[in-house]
CSV table of C-alpha atoms in Angstrom, one decimal:
chain,number,residue,atom,x,y,z
A,163,UNK,CA,-0.1,0.4,0.3
A,164,UNK,CA,2.4,2.6,0.6
A,165,UNK,CA,3.8,2.4,-3.1
A,166,UNK,CA,0.9,3.8,-4.5
A,167,UNK,CA,0.6,6.6,-1.9
A,168,UNK,CA,2.8,9.7,-3.3
A,169,UNK,CA,5.2,11.9,-1.1
A,170,UNK,CA,4.5,14.7,0.6
A,171,UNK,CA,5.3,17.3,-2.1
A,172,UNK,CA,2.8,15.5,-4.6
A,173,UNK,CA,0.1,17.0,-1.8
A,174,UNK,CA,1.7,20.6,-1.2
A,175,UNK,CA,3.3,21.6,-3.5
A,176,UNK,CA,1.9,23.0,-7.3
A,177,UNK,CA,2.4,25.6,-10.0
A,178,UNK,CA,4.7,27.7,-7.9
A,179,UNK,CA,3.6,27.6,-4.9
A,180,UNK,CA,6.6,26.1,-2.1
A,181,UNK,CA,8.1,25.4,1.3
A,182,UNK,CA,10.3,28.8,1.3
A,183,UNK,CA,6.5,30.5,0.4
A,184,UNK,CA,4.4,29.0,2.5
A,185,UNK,CA,7.1,30.0,5.6
A,186,UNK,CA,7.6,33.9,5.0
A,187,UNK,CA,3.2,33.1,4.0
A,188,UNK,CA,2.6,31.6,7.2
A,189,UNK,CA,5.7,33.9,9.5
A,190,UNK,CA,4.2,36.9,8.0
A,191,UNK,CA,0.7,36.2,8.4
A,192,UNK,CA,1.2,35.1,12.2
A,193,UNK,CA,3.1,37.8,13.3
A,194,UNK,CA,-0.7,40.0,11.9
A,195,UNK,CA,-2.0,37.8,14.3
A,196,UNK,CA,-1.1,38.7,17.0
A,197,UNK,CA,-0.3,42.1,17.0
A,198,UNK,CA,-3.8,42.7,15.3
A,199,UNK,CA,-5.6,40.4,17.6
A,200,UNK,CA,-7.4,39.4,15.0
A,201,UNK,CA,-10.4,36.2,15.7
A,202,UNK,CA,-10.7,33.6,14.3
A,203,UNK,CA,-10.3,32.3,11.0
A,204,UNK,CA,-11.1,35.0,7.9
A,205,UNK,CA,-8.5,36.5,7.0
A,206,UNK,CA,-9.0,40.2,6.7
A,207,UNK,CA,-7.7,42.0,3.1
A,208,UNK,CA,-5.4,44.3,4.0
A,209,UNK,CA,-3.3,41.0,6.2
A,210,UNK,CA,-3.1,39.7,2.6
A,211,UNK,CA,-2.6,42.9,0.9
A,212,UNK,CA,0.7,43.3,3.0
A,213,UNK,CA,1.3,39.3,3.0
A,214,UNK,CA,1.7,39.2,-1.0
A,215,UNK,CA,4.7,42.3,-0.8
A,216,UNK,CA,6.5,40.4,2.0
A,217,UNK,CA,6.7,37.9,-0.2
A,218,UNK,CA,7.5,39.1,-2.9
A,219,UNK,CA,10.5,41.0,-0.6
A,220,UNK,CA,11.8,37.7,-0.8
A,221,UNK,CA,11.2,35.6,-2.9
A,222,UNK,CA,10.6,37.4,-5.7
A,223,UNK,CA,8.0,35.6,-6.8
A,224,UNK,CA,4.4,37.8,-7.6
A,225,UNK,CA,0.6,37.0,-6.3
A,226,UNK,CA,-2.5,38.3,-5.8
A,227,UNK,CA,-4.5,38.7,-1.7
A,228,UNK,CA,-7.0,35.8,-3.7
A,229,UNK,CA,-4.4,33.0,-5.0
A,230,UNK,CA,-2.8,33.9,-1.3
A,231,UNK,CA,-6.5,33.6,0.6
A,232,UNK,CA,-7.4,30.4,-1.6
A,233,UNK,CA,-3.9,29.6,-0.3
A,234,UNK,CA,-4.9,30.8,3.8
A,235,UNK,CA,-8.1,28.3,2.6
A,236,UNK,CA,-5.7,25.2,2.4
A,237,UNK,CA,-3.5,25.6,5.3
A,238,UNK,CA,-6.8,25.1,7.3
A,239,UNK,CA,-7.8,22.2,5.2
A,240,UNK,CA,-4.0,20.4,5.8
A,241,UNK,CA,-4.0,20.8,9.5
A,242,UNK,CA,-7.7,19.9,10.5
A,243,UNK,CA,-6.8,16.5,7.9
A,244,UNK,CA,-3.3,15.9,10.6
A,245,UNK,CA,-5.1,17.0,13.3
A,246,UNK,CA,-7.6,13.7,11.4
A,247,UNK,CA,-4.5,11.0,11.9
A,248,UNK,CA,-2.3,11.9,15.4
A,249,UNK,CA,-6.3,11.4,16.7
A,250,UNK,CA,-7.4,8.2,15.4
A,251,UNK,CA,-5.7,5.4,17.9
A,252,UNK,CA,-2.8,2.8,16.4
A,253,UNK,CA,-1.0,5.7,14.9
A,254,UNK,CA,2.3,6.6,16.4
A,255,UNK,CA,3.9,10.1,15.0
A,256,UNK,CA,7.7,10.7,16.8
A,257,UNK,CA,7.9,14.8,17.5
A,258,UNK,CA,12.1,13.4,17.1
A,259,UNK,CA,11.9,13.3,13.1
A,260,UNK,CA,8.8,14.4,12.1
A,261,UNK,CA,7.5,10.2,10.9
A,262,UNK,CA,4.4,8.1,11.6
A,263,UNK,CA,3.7,4.6,11.2
A,264,UNK,CA,0.6,3.1,10.8
A,265,UNK,CA,-0.6,-0.2,10.1
A,266,UNK,CA,-2.2,-0.1,6.9
A,267,UNK,CA,-5.6,-1.5,7.7
A,268,UNK,CA,-6.0,1.7,9.5
A,269,UNK,CA,-4.6,3.8,7.0
A,270,UNK,CA,-6.5,2.1,4.3
A,271,UNK,CA,-9.6,4.0,7.5
A,272,UNK,CA,-8.5,7.0,7.4
A,273,UNK,CA,-8.0,7.4,3.6
A,274,UNK,CA,-12.2,6.4,2.9
A,275,UNK,CA,-12.5,9.5,5.3
A,276,UNK,CA,-10.0,12.4,4.0
A,277,UNK,CA,-7.7,12.2,0.8
A,278,UNK,CA,-5.3,14.7,1.6
A,279,UNK,CA,-4.1,12.7,4.9
A,280,UNK,CA,-2.6,10.5,2.5
A,281,UNK,CA,-0.2,13.4,2.6
A,282,UNK,CA,0.8,12.6,5.8
A,283,UNK,CA,1.3,8.8,4.8
A,284,UNK,CA,5.9,9.3,5.6
A,285,UNK,CA,5.9,12.4,7.5
A,286,UNK,CA,3.9,14.8,9.6
A,287,UNK,CA,2.8,19.0,9.5
A,288,UNK,CA,5.8,20.5,9.1
A,289,UNK,CA,4.5,23.8,9.6
A,290,UNK,CA,3.0,22.0,12.3
A,291,UNK,CA,3.3,25.1,14.5
A,292,UNK,CA,2.5,28.2,13.2
A,293,UNK,CA,-0.8,26.0,11.3
A,294,UNK,CA,-1.8,25.1,15.5
A,295,UNK,CA,-2.0,28.6,16.3
A,296,UNK,CA,-4.0,29.9,13.6
A,297,UNK,CA,-6.5,27.2,13.2
A,298,UNK,CA,-6.4,25.5,16.9
A,299,UNK,CA,-8.4,28.9,18.8
A,300,UNK,CA,-10.5,27.3,21.4
A,301,UNK,CA,-13.8,29.5,20.4
A,302,UNK,CA,-15.8,30.0,23.9
A,303,UNK,CA,-19.6,28.3,24.0
A,304,UNK,CA,-21.8,31.5,24.2
A,305,UNK,CA,-25.1,30.5,26.7
A,306,UNK,CA,-28.4,31.8,27.1
A,307,UNK,CA,-28.9,33.8,30.6
A,308,UNK,CA,-32.4,34.9,31.3
A,309,UNK,CA,-32.0,35.9,34.9
A,310,UNK,CA,-30.5,39.8,35.9
A,311,UNK,CA,-29.1,39.9,38.5
A,312,UNK,CA,-28.5,43.8,39.6
A,313,UNK,CA,-25.7,44.6,41.8
A,314,UNK,CA,-25.8,47.7,43.4
A,315,UNK,CA,-22.8,50.4,45.8
A,316,UNK,CA,-25.7,51.6,47.7
A,317,UNK,CA,-26.1,50.6,51.1
A,318,UNK,CA,-29.5,50.1,53.5
A,319,UNK,CA,-29.3,50.5,57.4
A,320,UNK,CA,-28.9,46.9,58.7
A,321,UNK,CA,-31.8,46.7,61.5
A,322,UNK,CA,-31.9,43.6,63.4
A,323,UNK,CA,-32.3,43.2,67.6
A,324,UNK,CA,-30.1,44.4,69.7
A,325,UNK,CA,-27.2,41.5,70.7
A,326,UNK,CA,-28.3,41.7,75.0
A,327,UNK,CA,-24.4,42.8,77.2
A,328,UNK,CA,-23.1,40.0,78.5
A,329,UNK,CA,-25.1,38.9,82.5
A,330,UNK,CA,-21.6,39.8,84.6
A,331,UNK,CA,-21.4,43.5,82.6
A,332,UNK,CA,-21.9,46.6,83.6
A,333,UNK,CA,-25.0,48.7,81.6
A,334,UNK,CA,-23.4,50.7,78.6
A,335,UNK,CA,-24.0,52.8,75.9
A,336,UNK,CA,-23.6,52.3,72.8
A,337,UNK,CA,-21.1,54.6,70.9
A,338,UNK,CA,-21.3,56.8,67.6
A,339,UNK,CA,-24.0,56.9,64.9
A,340,UNK,CA,-24.7,54.3,62.8
A,341,UNK,CA,-23.0,52.4,60.3
A,342,UNK,CA,-24.9,52.9,57.7
A,343,UNK,CA,-22.9,48.9,56.1
A,344,UNK,CA,-25.5,46.1,55.6
A,345,UNK,CA,-22.9,44.6,57.9
A,346,UNK,CA,-22.3,46.3,60.3
A,347,UNK,CA,-24.5,46.0,63.0
A,348,UNK,CA,-25.3,48.2,65.9
A,349,UNK,CA,-22.5,46.8,68.9
A,350,UNK,CA,-21.8,48.6,72.5
A,351,UNK,CA,-18.6,49.6,74.1
A,352,UNK,CA,-18.5,47.3,77.4
A,353,UNK,CA,-16.5,47.8,79.6
A,354,UNK,CA,-13.7,45.4,81.7
A,355,UNK,CA,-15.1,42.9,83.9
A,356,UNK,CA,-13.3,42.0,87.7
A,357,UNK,CA,-13.0,39.5,88.7
A,358,UNK,CA,-11.6,38.6,92.1
A,359,UNK,CA,-9.2,35.2,92.6
A,360,UNK,CA,-10.1,34.5,95.2
A,361,UNK,CA,-13.9,33.3,95.9
A,362,UNK,CA,-14.1,34.1,99.4
A,363,UNK,CA,-11.7,36.4,101.9
A,364,UNK,CA,-8.3,35.5,102.1
A,365,UNK,CA,-6.5,34.6,106.2
A,366,UNK,CA,-3.2,33.8,106.4
A,367,UNK,CA,-2.7,30.7,108.3
A,368,UNK,CA,1.0,30.7,108.2
A,369,UNK,CA,2.2,29.4,111.3
A,370,UNK,CA,5.4,31.1,111.5
A,371,UNK,CA,5.0,35.1,110.7
A,372,UNK,CA,5.9,37.2,112.9
A,373,UNK,CA,2.2,39.2,112.8
A,374,UNK,CA,0.2,36.9,115.1
A,375,UNK,CA,0.9,35.8,118.7
A,376,UNK,CA,2.1,31.5,118.4
A,377,UNK,CA,-1.0,29.3,119.9
A,378,UNK,CA,-0.5,28.0,122.7
A,379,UNK,CA,-0.1,24.2,123.0
A,380,UNK,CA,0.0,21.8,125.9
A,381,UNK,CA,2.2,19.1,126.9
A,382,UNK,CA,2.6,16.6,129.0
A,383,UNK,CA,5.0,17.4,131.8
A,384,UNK,CA,6.7,14.6,134.3
A,385,UNK,CA,4.8,14.2,136.9
A,386,UNK,CA,1.6,13.3,133.9
A,387,UNK,CA,0.3,16.2,134.5
A,388,UNK,CA,-0.6,18.4,130.8
A,389,UNK,CA,1.1,22.2,131.4
A,390,UNK,CA,1.2,25.3,128.8
A,391,UNK,CA,3.6,25.6,126.3
A,392,UNK,CA,3.7,28.3,123.7
A,393,UNK,CA,4.7,27.2,119.4
A,394,UNK,CA,7.9,28.0,118.1
A,395,UNK,CA,8.9,27.1,115.2
A,396,UNK,CA,10.5,24.5,114.7
A,397,UNK,CA,13.3,26.3,112.7
A,398,UNK,CA,17.5,27.1,114.4
A,399,UNK,CA,18.0,31.0,114.8
A,400,UNK,CA,20.8,32.3,114.2
A,401,UNK,CA,23.4,32.6,116.9
A,402,UNK,CA,23.9,35.5,118.6
A,403,UNK,CA,28.1,36.7,118.8
A,404,UNK,CA,29.0,39.1,121.1
A,405,UNK,CA,30.4,42.1,120.5
A,406,UNK,CA,34.0,42.3,119.7
A,407,UNK,CA,36.0,45.5,119.4
A,408,UNK,CA,38.9,44.2,118.9
A,409,UNK,CA,37.3,42.1,115.6
A,410,UNK,CA,37.7,42.0,112.8
A,411,UNK,CA,35.2,44.0,110.8
A,412,UNK,CA,35.6,41.3,108.1
A,413,UNK,CA,35.2,37.6,108.6
A,414,UNK,CA,37.5,36.3,106.3
A,415,UNK,CA,40.4,38.8,106.6
A,416,UNK,CA,43.3,37.3,108.6
A,417,UNK,CA,44.2,40.5,109.2
A,418,UNK,CA,42.3,43.3,111.6
A,419,UNK,CA,41.9,46.7,110.3
A,420,UNK,CA,40.2,48.2,112.7
A,421,UNK,CA,42.1,50.8,115.3
A,422,UNK,CA,42.2,48.8,118.2
A,423,UNK,CA,44.6,47.0,118.1
A,424,UNK,CA,44.2,43.0,119.3
A,425,UNK,CA,47.4,44.1,122.8
A,426,UNK,CA,45.9,46.6,124.0
A,427,UNK,CA,42.4,44.9,124.5
A,428,UNK,CA,44.3,41.7,125.5
A,429,UNK,CA,42.9,41.9,128.8
A,430,UNK,CA,39.4,41.6,127.4
């Protein structure tokens, strides 16, 4: 079957058309579409007239804008035929070397659907990138909407039940004027709540405190009789040291700096 299908050039290039002319024409049209931002697949006539001048300047070949328009329509047919081939199950496109491979039965089914698809029996589309930018535009689906929603920037005062203040707070009054925003209810300026640290009056139960009198305890005597005794602290009290004028005021000093020498106070 492969021998009966002609090469790609047989389908694409006839008369004055060549790969060089196609490249110049597509490059100019893609650039003009990006600059002018015209949408759809219908090319404006002024763009075709400028493309005629660009092709003549690059190849010295003369075309009319009608010939370029027919070529533009042929580009669209090539794009759809190649999309049919690559989206058929069982067809493999090697992007690196731009070759196509599929079984003979698959090609028979493809050729029945499009004769131009035979141009891609050996190789893929040489202008795939630029044809995709021109003809693979996604149309925006327009739906009829009968519901009209009017959004206004005007606001109305919010009228609703005021939030009751907490039962532990003091009575307060709202400050400022009412807000005109829909989501801004009037909120009072509540005072800061004061709480006690303890539920009842604190009593110092420290028996070692010197602020209160120590309790009286009754302890047994040797004779078996009980006698009153004042409870004292169990902590050891510091030992009182008698004042010695000859002693050094610094406990860690080996010598005394006192003007009273020790031999003068030797009799004490």
